[in-house]
Amino acid sequence: MEKMGKPESKRDHLLMNVKWYYRQSEVPDSVYQHLVQDRNNENDSGRELVITDPVVRSRELFISDYVDTYHAAALRGKCNISHFSDIFAAREFKARIDSFFYILGYNPETRRLNSTQGEIRVGPSHQAKLPELQPFPSPGGQAVTENEELVWMPGVNDCDLLMYLRAARSMAAFAGMCDGGSTEDGCLAASRDDTTLNALNTLHESSYDAGKALQRLVKKPVPKLIEKCWSEDEVYLTDLHPYTPSRSLRSSDTGLLSIPRSRPRTVGDRAFSLAAPTLWNALPAEIQNAASLEIFKSSMKTHLFTMAFGP
């Protein structure tokens, strides 16, 4: 009996919450045999288990989570049930009249025995079945697998590598000075990480022959800047800064430009910073969202022609 409910009035009946327990005979034999096997395997010290006594073994119960409610008139007797943490602690159990003990719980839906204290159970029936060990495949004398691409071979002399990088940076500085027209541009080109990475990649592609790598760097000492990887059309489109309102409006994604504030009807209204976004926002959406510069030019000509001479 787990709990006894107090009646609210004299006419109410006394009800009891009764906890379910399962006997050994009510647990499937295959489940119980696994439990016996685990207990024998855990008995490393060779101590005699209490369940070897048939009287004590018949007093072991398995608790469950099920609770039933009965009328007080259904009472037929009283028994004492003790709880022990493990089978070795159950040696203290005395098989008196109407006395029982339990260690584990039983779930009839899953047909499993489980610990009431959340312990980790150790034993053959609680272990995962591991697959058979597969031997490692033989490398076959290849240092690199088919799924890998070697980009650097260690073991290059540090002194030779340093001299090679100095020569590569010198060529990059000369090329940058010729393109920019100043020594600052040359120093900037030589100090970029892209220049060093390009020199190392060229050395690897030249089988670590510094002479061949320098000959290839003469043709292209400085790699293409990331900004130069974009076409004219893409650069044009990225230069258009979208209008970002202070509030989230439905028209915030229409590609409009921000118009600065100015006094009306003044010379400031004709300034480029004010006139340019005003004219842009007045263009049709298909012109503002042109996919390329050529499409924009063609659509713009058509729009201006229509405005001047009519459709």
mmCIF file of C-alpha atoms in Angstrom:
data_model
loop_
_atom_site.group_PDB
_atom_site.id
_atom_site.type_symbol
_atom_site.label_atom_id
_atom_site.label_comp_id
_atom_site.label_asym_id
_atom_site.label_seq_id
_atom_site.Cartn_x
_atom_site.Cartn_y
_atom_site.Cartn_z
ATOM 1 C CA MET A 1 0.000 0.000 0.000
ATOM 2 C CA GLU A 2 1.573 3.256 -1.168
ATOM 3 C CA LYS A 3 -0.880 5.903 0.058
ATOM 4 C CA MET A 4 -4.199 6.049 1.879
ATOM 5 C CA GLY A 5 -6.597 8.820 0.906
ATOM 6 C CA LYS A 6 -8.485 10.544 3.724
ATOM 7 C CA PRO A 7 -12.260 10.784 3.108
ATOM 8 C CA GLU A 8 -13.683 14.281 2.967
ATOM 9 C CA SER A 9 -16.905 13.305 4.732
ATOM 10 C CA LYS A 10 -18.380 10.373 6.616
ATOM 11 C CA ARG A 11 -20.272 9.220 3.547
ATOM 12 C CA ASP A 12 -17.118 8.951 1.438
ATOM 13 C CA HIS A 13 -15.255 5.658 1.227
ATOM 14 C CA LEU A 14 -11.643 5.165 2.257
ATOM 15 C CA LEU A 15 -9.493 4.545 -0.840
ATOM 16 C CA MET A 16 -5.938 3.232 -1.068
ATOM 17 C CA ASN A 17 -3.218 3.499 -3.709
ATOM 18 C CA VAL A 18 -1.571 0.100 -4.065
ATOM 19 C CA LYS A 19 1.803 -0.385 -5.754
ATOM 20 C CA TRP A 20 2.240 -3.314 -8.093
ATOM 21 C CA TYR A 21 4.991 -5.891 -7.534
ATOM 22 C CA TYR A 22 5.845 -8.860 -9.737
ATOM 23 C CA ARG A 23 6.905 -12.264 -8.482
ATOM 24 C CA GLN A 24 9.662 -14.262 -10.095
ATOM 25 C CA SER A 25 7.097 -16.555 -11.727
ATOM 26 C CA GLU A 26 5.411 -13.530 -13.356
ATOM 27 C CA VAL A 27 8.621 -12.398 -15.069
ATOM 28 C CA PRO A 28 9.515 -14.133 -18.369
ATOM 29 C CA ASP A 29 11.984 -16.936 -17.821
ATOM 30 C CA SER A 30 14.372 -15.642 -20.497
ATOM 31 C CA VAL A 31 14.570 -12.255 -18.747
ATOM 32 C CA TYR A 32 15.161 -13.791 -15.329
ATOM 33 C CA GLN A 33 17.857 -16.166 -16.615
ATOM 34 C CA HIS A 34 19.815 -13.192 -17.978
ATOM 35 C CA LEU A 35 19.634 -11.636 -14.516
ATOM 36 C CA VAL A 36 20.943 -14.815 -12.882
ATOM 37 C CA GLN A 37 23.803 -14.993 -15.393
ATOM 38 C CA ASP A 38 24.792 -11.373 -14.740
ATOM 39 C CA ARG A 39 24.760 -11.918 -10.993
ATOM 40 C CA ASN A 40 27.023 -14.927 -11.292
ATOM 41 C CA ASN A 41 29.446 -13.015 -13.524
ATOM 42 C CA GLU A 42 29.556 -10.087 -11.081
ATOM 43 C CA ASN A 43 30.359 -12.420 -8.185
ATOM 44 C CA ASP A 44 34.140 -12.161 -8.598
ATOM 45 C CA SER A 45 34.860 -12.728 -4.912
ATOM 46 C CA GLY A 46 33.233 -16.159 -4.951
ATOM 47 C CA ARG A 47 30.812 -15.282 -2.159
ATOM 48 C CA GLU A 48 27.679 -17.369 -1.963
ATOM 49 C CA LEU A 49 24.714 -15.471 -3.351
ATOM 50 C CA VAL A 50 21.587 -15.191 -1.259
ATOM 51 C CA ILE A 51 19.427 -16.350 -4.154
ATOM 52 C CA THR A 52 20.911 -19.840 -3.906
ATOM 53 C CA ASP A 53 18.552 -20.342 -0.968
ATOM 54 C CA PRO A 54 15.210 -21.360 -2.538
ATOM 55 C CA VAL A 55 13.244 -19.757 0.319
ATOM 56 C CA VAL A 56 14.965 -16.383 -0.096
ATOM 57 C CA ARG A 57 14.783 -16.616 -3.867
ATOM 58 C CA SER A 58 11.007 -17.042 -3.699
ATOM 59 C CA ARG A 59 10.755 -13.853 -1.608
ATOM 60 C CA GLU A 60 12.330 -11.606 -4.274
ATOM 61 C CA LEU A 61 9.888 -9.229 -5.974
ATOM 62 C CA PHE A 62 10.257 -6.735 -8.821
ATOM 63 C CA ILE A 63 8.701 -3.314 -8.352
ATOM 64 C CA SER A 64 6.800 -1.520 -11.125
ATOM 65 C CA ASP A 65 5.454 1.963 -11.809
ATOM 66 C CA TYR A 66 1.828 0.843 -11.885
ATOM 67 C CA VAL A 67 -0.499 2.015 -9.112
ATOM 68 C CA ASP A 68 -4.084 0.879 -8.571
ATOM 69 C CA THR A 69 -6.769 2.359 -6.327
ATOM 70 C CA TYR A 70 -8.834 -0.003 -4.153
ATOM 71 C CA HIS A 71 -11.558 0.328 -1.550
ATOM 72 C CA ALA A 72 -10.495 -0.234 2.052
ATOM 73 C CA ALA A 73 -12.850 -3.204 2.223
ATOM 74 C CA ALA A 74 -10.548 -5.033 -0.188
ATOM 75 C CA LEU A 75 -7.782 -5.305 2.435
ATOM 76 C CA ARG A 76 -6.882 -8.920 3.181
ATOM 77 C CA GLY A 77 -3.605 -8.573 5.048
ATOM 78 C CA LYS A 78 -0.313 -6.765 5.440
ATOM 79 C CA CYS A 79 3.223 -7.616 4.356
ATOM 80 C CA ASN A 80 6.629 -5.968 4.696
ATOM 81 C CA ILE A 81 8.763 -5.260 1.614
ATOM 82 C CA SER A 82 12.401 -4.194 1.996
ATOM 83 C CA HIS A 83 14.598 -2.574 -0.634
ATOM 84 C CA PHE A 84 18.292 -3.421 -1.153
ATOM 85 C CA SER A 85 20.789 -1.733 -3.451
ATOM 86 C CA ASP A 86 22.269 -4.979 -4.836
ATOM 87 C CA ILE A 87 22.213 -8.724 -4.439
ATOM 88 C CA PHE A 88 25.082 -8.677 -1.940
ATOM 89 C CA ALA A 89 23.244 -6.249 0.354
ATOM 90 C CA ALA A 90 20.264 -8.622 0.280
ATOM 91 C CA ARG A 91 22.224 -11.028 2.540
ATOM 92 C CA GLU A 92 20.763 -9.039 5.440
ATOM 93 C CA PHE A 93 17.231 -10.094 4.481
ATOM 94 C CA LYS A 94 15.496 -12.379 6.960
ATOM 95 C CA ALA A 95 12.841 -14.649 5.481
ATOM 96 C CA ARG A 96 10.144 -13.988 8.060
ATOM 97 C CA ILE A 97 6.441 -14.514 7.520
ATOM 98 C CA ASP A 98 4.925 -12.096 4.982
ATOM 99 C CA SER A 99 8.331 -10.482 4.343
ATOM 100 C CA PHE A 100 9.681 -9.803 0.873
ATOM 101 C CA PHE A 101 12.451 -7.765 -0.748
ATOM 102 C CA TYR A 102 13.153 -6.163 -4.106
ATOM 103 C CA ILE A 103 16.262 -4.857 -5.893
ATOM 104 C CA LEU A 104 15.173 -4.197 -9.467
ATOM 105 C CA GLY A 105 12.086 -2.960 -11.231
ATOM 106 C CA TYR A 106 10.191 -4.626 -14.067
ATOM 107 C CA ASN A 107 8.435 -3.010 -17.023
ATOM 108 C CA PRO A 108 5.905 -5.427 -18.565
ATOM 109 C CA GLU A 109 5.592 -3.335 -21.738
ATOM 110 C CA THR A 110 9.283 -3.520 -22.655
ATOM 111 C CA ARG A 111 9.832 -6.834 -20.803
ATOM 112 C CA ARG A 112 12.983 -5.447 -19.197
ATOM 113 C CA LEU A 113 14.448 -5.362 -15.712
ATOM 114 C CA ASN A 114 15.912 -2.035 -14.680
ATOM 115 C CA SER A 115 17.606 -0.553 -11.660
ATOM 116 C CA THR A 116 15.521 1.641 -9.384
ATOM 117 C CA GLN A 117 18.559 3.830 -8.619
ATOM 118 C CA GLY A 118 19.670 4.587 -12.176
ATOM 119 C CA GLU A 119 22.857 2.551 -11.908
ATOM 120 C CA ILE A 120 24.928 1.404 -14.854
ATOM 121 C CA ARG A 121 24.521 -2.321 -15.182
ATOM 122 C CA VAL A 122 27.494 -4.438 -16.205
ATOM 123 C CA GLY A 123 27.065 -7.841 -17.757
ATOM 124 C CA PRO A 124 26.733 -9.707 -21.058
ATOM 125 C CA SER A 125 23.030 -8.915 -21.402
ATOM 126 C CA HIS A 126 23.691 -5.179 -20.959
ATOM 127 C CA GLN A 127 26.502 -4.874 -23.483
ATOM 128 C CA ALA A 128 26.205 -3.871 -27.125
ATOM 129 C CA LYS A 129 27.010 -6.445 -29.762
ATOM 130 C CA LEU A 130 30.161 -5.290 -31.502
ATOM 131 C CA PRO A 131 30.706 -6.137 -35.173
ATOM 132 C CA GLU A 132 33.639 -8.233 -36.245
ATOM 133 C CA LEU A 133 36.967 -6.436 -36.410
ATOM 134 C CA GLN A 134 37.907 -5.521 -39.963
ATOM 135 C CA PRO A 135 41.653 -5.247 -40.705
ATOM 136 C CA PHE A 136 43.037 -1.975 -42.001
ATOM 137 C CA PRO A 137 43.547 -1.914 -45.786
ATOM 138 C CA SER A 138 47.148 -2.182 -46.878
ATOM 139 C CA PRO A 139 48.619 1.158 -48.028
ATOM 140 C CA GLY A 140 50.134 -0.447 -51.118
ATOM 141 C CA GLY A 141 53.270 1.674 -50.947
ATOM 142 C CA GLN A 142 51.405 4.939 -51.629
ATOM 143 C CA ALA A 143 51.991 7.790 -49.209
ATOM 144 C CA VAL A 144 48.893 9.677 -50.356
ATOM 145 C CA THR A 145 45.403 8.245 -50.793
ATOM 146 C CA GLU A 146 43.238 8.871 -53.823
ATOM 147 C CA ASN A 147 40.991 11.248 -51.896
ATOM 148 C CA GLU A 148 43.815 13.607 -50.925
ATOM 149 C CA GLU A 149 45.745 16.211 -52.851
ATOM 150 C CA LEU A 150 49.276 16.967 -51.709
ATOM 151 C CA VAL A 151 49.896 20.724 -51.569
ATOM 152 C CA TRP A 152 53.190 20.836 -49.674
ATOM 153 C CA MET A 153 56.067 18.410 -49.186
ATOM 154 C CA PRO A 154 57.867 18.893 -45.855
ATOM 155 C CA GLY A 155 61.626 18.654 -45.606
ATOM 156 C CA VAL A 156 62.641 21.710 -47.659
ATOM 157 C CA ASN A 157 65.741 23.467 -46.343
ATOM 158 C CA ASP A 158 64.730 26.561 -44.357
ATOM 159 C CA CYS A 159 67.606 28.665 -45.678
ATOM 160 C CA ASP A 160 66.811 27.867 -49.315
ATOM 161 C CA LEU A 161 63.112 28.509 -48.709
ATOM 162 C CA LEU A 162 63.839 31.890 -47.106
ATOM 163 C CA MET A 163 66.040 32.984 -50.026
ATOM 164 C CA TYR A 164 63.361 31.900 -52.495
ATOM 165 C CA LEU A 165 60.631 33.873 -50.701
ATOM 166 C CA ARG A 166 62.854 36.973 -50.591
ATOM 167 C CA ALA A 167 63.369 36.755 -54.355
ATOM 168 C CA ALA A 168 59.624 36.251 -54.911
ATOM 169 C CA ARG A 169 58.766 39.292 -52.772
ATOM 170 C CA SER A 170 61.342 41.396 -54.616
ATOM 171 C CA MET A 171 59.717 40.568 -57.960
ATOM 172 C CA ALA A 172 56.283 41.303 -56.489
ATOM 173 C CA ALA A 173 57.494 44.669 -55.171
ATOM 174 C CA PHE A 174 58.889 45.606 -58.593
ATOM 175 C CA ALA A 175 55.651 44.604 -60.323
ATOM 176 C CA GLY A 176 53.545 46.515 -57.796
ATOM 177 C CA MET A 177 55.684 49.631 -58.181
ATOM 178 C CA CYS A 178 55.325 49.467 -61.958
ATOM 179 C CA ASP A 179 51.540 49.119 -61.723
ATOM 180 C CA GLY A 180 50.953 51.707 -59.004
ATOM 181 C CA GLY A 181 53.755 54.111 -59.800
ATOM 182 C CA SER A 182 55.017 54.481 -56.228
ATOM 183 C CA THR A 183 57.271 52.625 -53.816
ATOM 184 C CA GLU A 184 54.377 52.308 -51.349
ATOM 185 C CA ASP A 185 52.454 50.220 -53.892
ATOM 186 C CA GLY A 186 55.488 47.990 -54.340
ATOM 187 C CA CYS A 187 55.913 47.461 -50.589
ATOM 188 C CA LEU A 188 52.201 46.707 -50.267
ATOM 189 C CA ALA A 189 52.335 44.083 -53.024
ATOM 190 C CA ALA A 190 55.399 42.422 -51.463
ATOM 191 C CA SER A 191 53.925 42.261 -47.951
ATOM 192 C CA ARG A 192 50.585 40.717 -48.928
ATOM 193 C CA ASP A 193 49.820 37.172 -47.789
ATOM 194 C CA ASP A 194 48.569 36.327 -51.277
ATOM 195 C CA THR A 195 52.065 36.973 -52.652
ATOM 196 C CA THR A 196 53.671 34.504 -50.220
ATOM 197 C CA LEU A 197 50.961 31.899 -50.809
ATOM 198 C CA ASN A 198 51.326 32.245 -54.575
ATOM 199 C CA ALA A 199 55.102 31.776 -54.290
ATOM 200 C CA LEU A 200 54.703 28.607 -52.185
ATOM 201 C CA ASN A 201 52.128 27.143 -54.577
ATOM 202 C CA THR A 202 54.394 27.884 -57.538
ATOM 203 C CA LEU A 203 57.320 26.184 -55.769
ATOM 204 C CA HIS A 204 55.193 23.092 -55.142
ATOM 205 C CA GLU A 205 54.020 22.976 -58.761
ATOM 206 C CA SER A 206 57.663 23.256 -59.893
ATOM 207 C CA SER A 207 58.664 20.133 -57.909
ATOM 208 C CA TYR A 208 60.514 22.342 -55.395
ATOM 209 C CA ASP A 209 62.980 23.561 -57.988
ATOM 210 C CA ALA A 210 63.585 27.187 -56.962
ATOM 211 C CA GLY A 211 65.005 28.112 -60.383
ATOM 212 C CA LYS A 212 61.952 26.900 -62.303
ATOM 213 C CA ALA A 213 59.622 28.481 -59.759
ATOM 214 C CA LEU A 214 61.301 31.898 -60.123
ATOM 215 C CA GLN A 215 61.062 31.655 -63.909
ATOM 216 C CA ARG A 216 57.323 31.086 -63.593
ATOM 217 C CA LEU A 217 56.991 33.949 -61.113
ATOM 218 C CA VAL A 218 58.623 36.349 -63.567
ATOM 219 C CA LYS A 219 55.543 36.008 -65.794
ATOM 220 C CA LYS A 220 53.115 36.486 -62.890
ATOM 221 C CA PRO A 221 54.821 37.638 -59.656
ATOM 222 C CA VAL A 222 51.642 39.078 -58.115
ATOM 223 C CA PRO A 223 48.397 37.061 -58.028
ATOM 224 C CA LYS A 224 45.137 38.651 -59.059
ATOM 225 C CA LEU A 225 43.532 40.644 -56.287
ATOM 226 C CA ILE A 226 40.236 39.406 -54.958
ATOM 227 C CA GLU A 227 38.655 42.650 -56.147
ATOM 228 C CA LYS A 228 39.874 41.960 -59.688
ATOM 229 C CA CYS A 229 38.076 38.604 -59.708
ATOM 230 C CA TRP A 230 34.758 40.419 -60.190
ATOM 231 C CA SER A 231 33.586 41.523 -63.592
ATOM 232 C CA GLU A 232 32.636 45.093 -64.479
ATOM 233 C CA ASP A 233 28.961 44.290 -64.181
ATOM 234 C CA GLU A 234 29.349 42.717 -60.750
ATOM 235 C CA VAL A 235 31.454 45.610 -59.461
ATOM 236 C CA TYR A 236 28.820 48.029 -60.761
ATOM 237 C CA LEU A 237 26.050 46.216 -58.941
ATOM 238 C CA THR A 238 27.995 45.992 -55.664
ATOM 239 C CA ASP A 239 28.585 49.755 -55.740
ATOM 240 C CA LEU A 240 24.843 50.335 -55.383
ATOM 241 C CA HIS A 241 24.186 50.592 -51.661
ATOM 242 C CA PRO A 242 20.641 49.510 -50.768
ATOM 243 C CA TYR A 243 18.398 51.881 -48.875
ATOM 244 C CA THR A 244 18.119 50.852 -45.225
ATOM 245 C CA PRO A 245 15.170 52.517 -43.444
ATOM 246 C CA SER A 246 14.990 52.986 -39.685
ATOM 247 C CA ARG A 247 11.898 50.778 -39.588
ATOM 248 C CA SER A 248 11.304 47.436 -41.232
ATOM 249 C CA LEU A 249 9.018 48.387 -44.120
ATOM 250 C CA ARG A 250 7.677 46.283 -46.946
ATOM 251 C CA SER A 251 9.590 48.463 -49.425
ATOM 252 C CA SER A 252 12.936 48.005 -47.655
ATOM 253 C CA ASP A 253 14.054 45.382 -50.175
ATOM 254 C CA THR A 254 13.243 47.385 -53.317
ATOM 255 C CA GLY A 255 16.829 48.568 -53.891
ATOM 256 C CA LEU A 256 16.176 52.270 -53.204
ATOM 257 C CA LEU A 257 18.950 54.711 -52.330
ATOM 258 C CA SER A 258 18.989 56.944 -49.309
ATOM 259 C CA ILE A 259 18.193 60.598 -50.064
ATOM 260 C CA PRO A 260 19.850 63.102 -47.715
ATOM 261 C CA ARG A 261 17.743 65.838 -46.198
ATOM 262 C CA SER A 262 18.009 69.402 -47.551
ATOM 263 C CA ARG A 263 16.052 72.608 -47.540
ATOM 264 C CA PRO A 264 13.443 72.614 -50.311
ATOM 265 C CA ARG A 265 13.855 74.789 -53.387
ATOM 266 C CA THR A 266 17.506 75.603 -52.832
ATOM 267 C CA VAL A 267 20.721 75.004 -54.707
ATOM 268 C CA GLY A 268 21.235 71.929 -52.507
ATOM 269 C CA ASP A 269 18.369 70.201 -54.307
ATOM 270 C CA ARG A 270 20.514 70.175 -57.451
ATOM 271 C CA ALA A 271 23.569 68.653 -55.749
ATOM 272 C CA PHE A 272 24.664 65.256 -57.019
ATOM 273 C CA SER A 273 24.334 63.624 -53.584
ATOM 274 C CA LEU A 274 20.655 64.594 -53.605
ATOM 275 C CA ALA A 275 19.762 64.500 -57.290
ATOM 276 C CA ALA A 276 21.377 61.122 -58.056
ATOM 277 C CA PRO A 277 19.426 59.003 -55.524
ATOM 278 C CA THR A 278 16.243 60.940 -56.346
ATOM 279 C CA LEU A 279 16.526 60.070 -60.038
ATOM 280 C CA TRP A 280 17.494 56.477 -59.253
ATOM 281 C CA ASN A 281 14.487 55.932 -57.000
ATOM 282 C CA ALA A 282 12.231 57.295 -59.761
ATOM 283 C CA LEU A 283 13.394 54.638 -62.254
ATOM 284 C CA PRO A 284 11.209 51.576 -62.912
ATOM 285 C CA ALA A 285 11.992 48.470 -60.902
ATOM 286 C CA GLU A 286 13.078 46.459 -63.957
ATOM 287 C CA ILE A 287 15.847 48.995 -64.622
ATOM 288 C CA GLN A 288 16.997 49.122 -60.996
ATOM 289 C CA ASN A 289 17.157 45.324 -60.837
ATOM 290 C CA ALA A 290 19.027 44.872 -64.132
ATOM 291 C CA ALA A 291 21.104 41.701 -64.104
ATOM 292 C CA SER A 292 24.094 43.226 -65.903
ATOM 293 C CA LEU A 293 25.531 46.532 -66.996
ATOM 294 C CA GLU A 294 24.623 45.914 -70.659
ATOM 295 C CA ILE A 295 21.000 45.189 -69.783
ATOM 296 C CA PHE A 296 20.911 48.329 -67.630
ATOM 297 C CA LYS A 297 22.254 50.497 -70.481
ATOM 298 C CA SER A 298 19.773 49.086 -72.977
ATOM 299 C CA SER A 299 16.815 49.461 -70.600
ATOM 300 C CA MET A 300 17.904 52.982 -69.678
ATOM 301 C CA LYS A 301 18.056 54.057 -73.336
ATOM 302 C CA THR A 302 14.583 52.665 -73.948
ATOM 303 C CA HIS A 303 13.243 54.431 -70.867
ATOM 304 C CA LEU A 304 14.722 57.818 -71.840
ATOM 305 C CA PHE A 305 13.483 57.446 -75.428
ATOM 306 C CA THR A 306 9.984 56.693 -74.151
ATOM 307 C CA MET A 307 10.042 59.703 -71.834
ATOM 308 C CA ALA A 308 11.166 62.026 -74.665
ATOM 309 C CA PHE A 309 9.067 60.780 -77.581
ATOM 310 C CA GLY A 310 6.326 58.749 -75.937
ATOM 311 C CA PRO A 311 5.576 55.042 -76.221
#
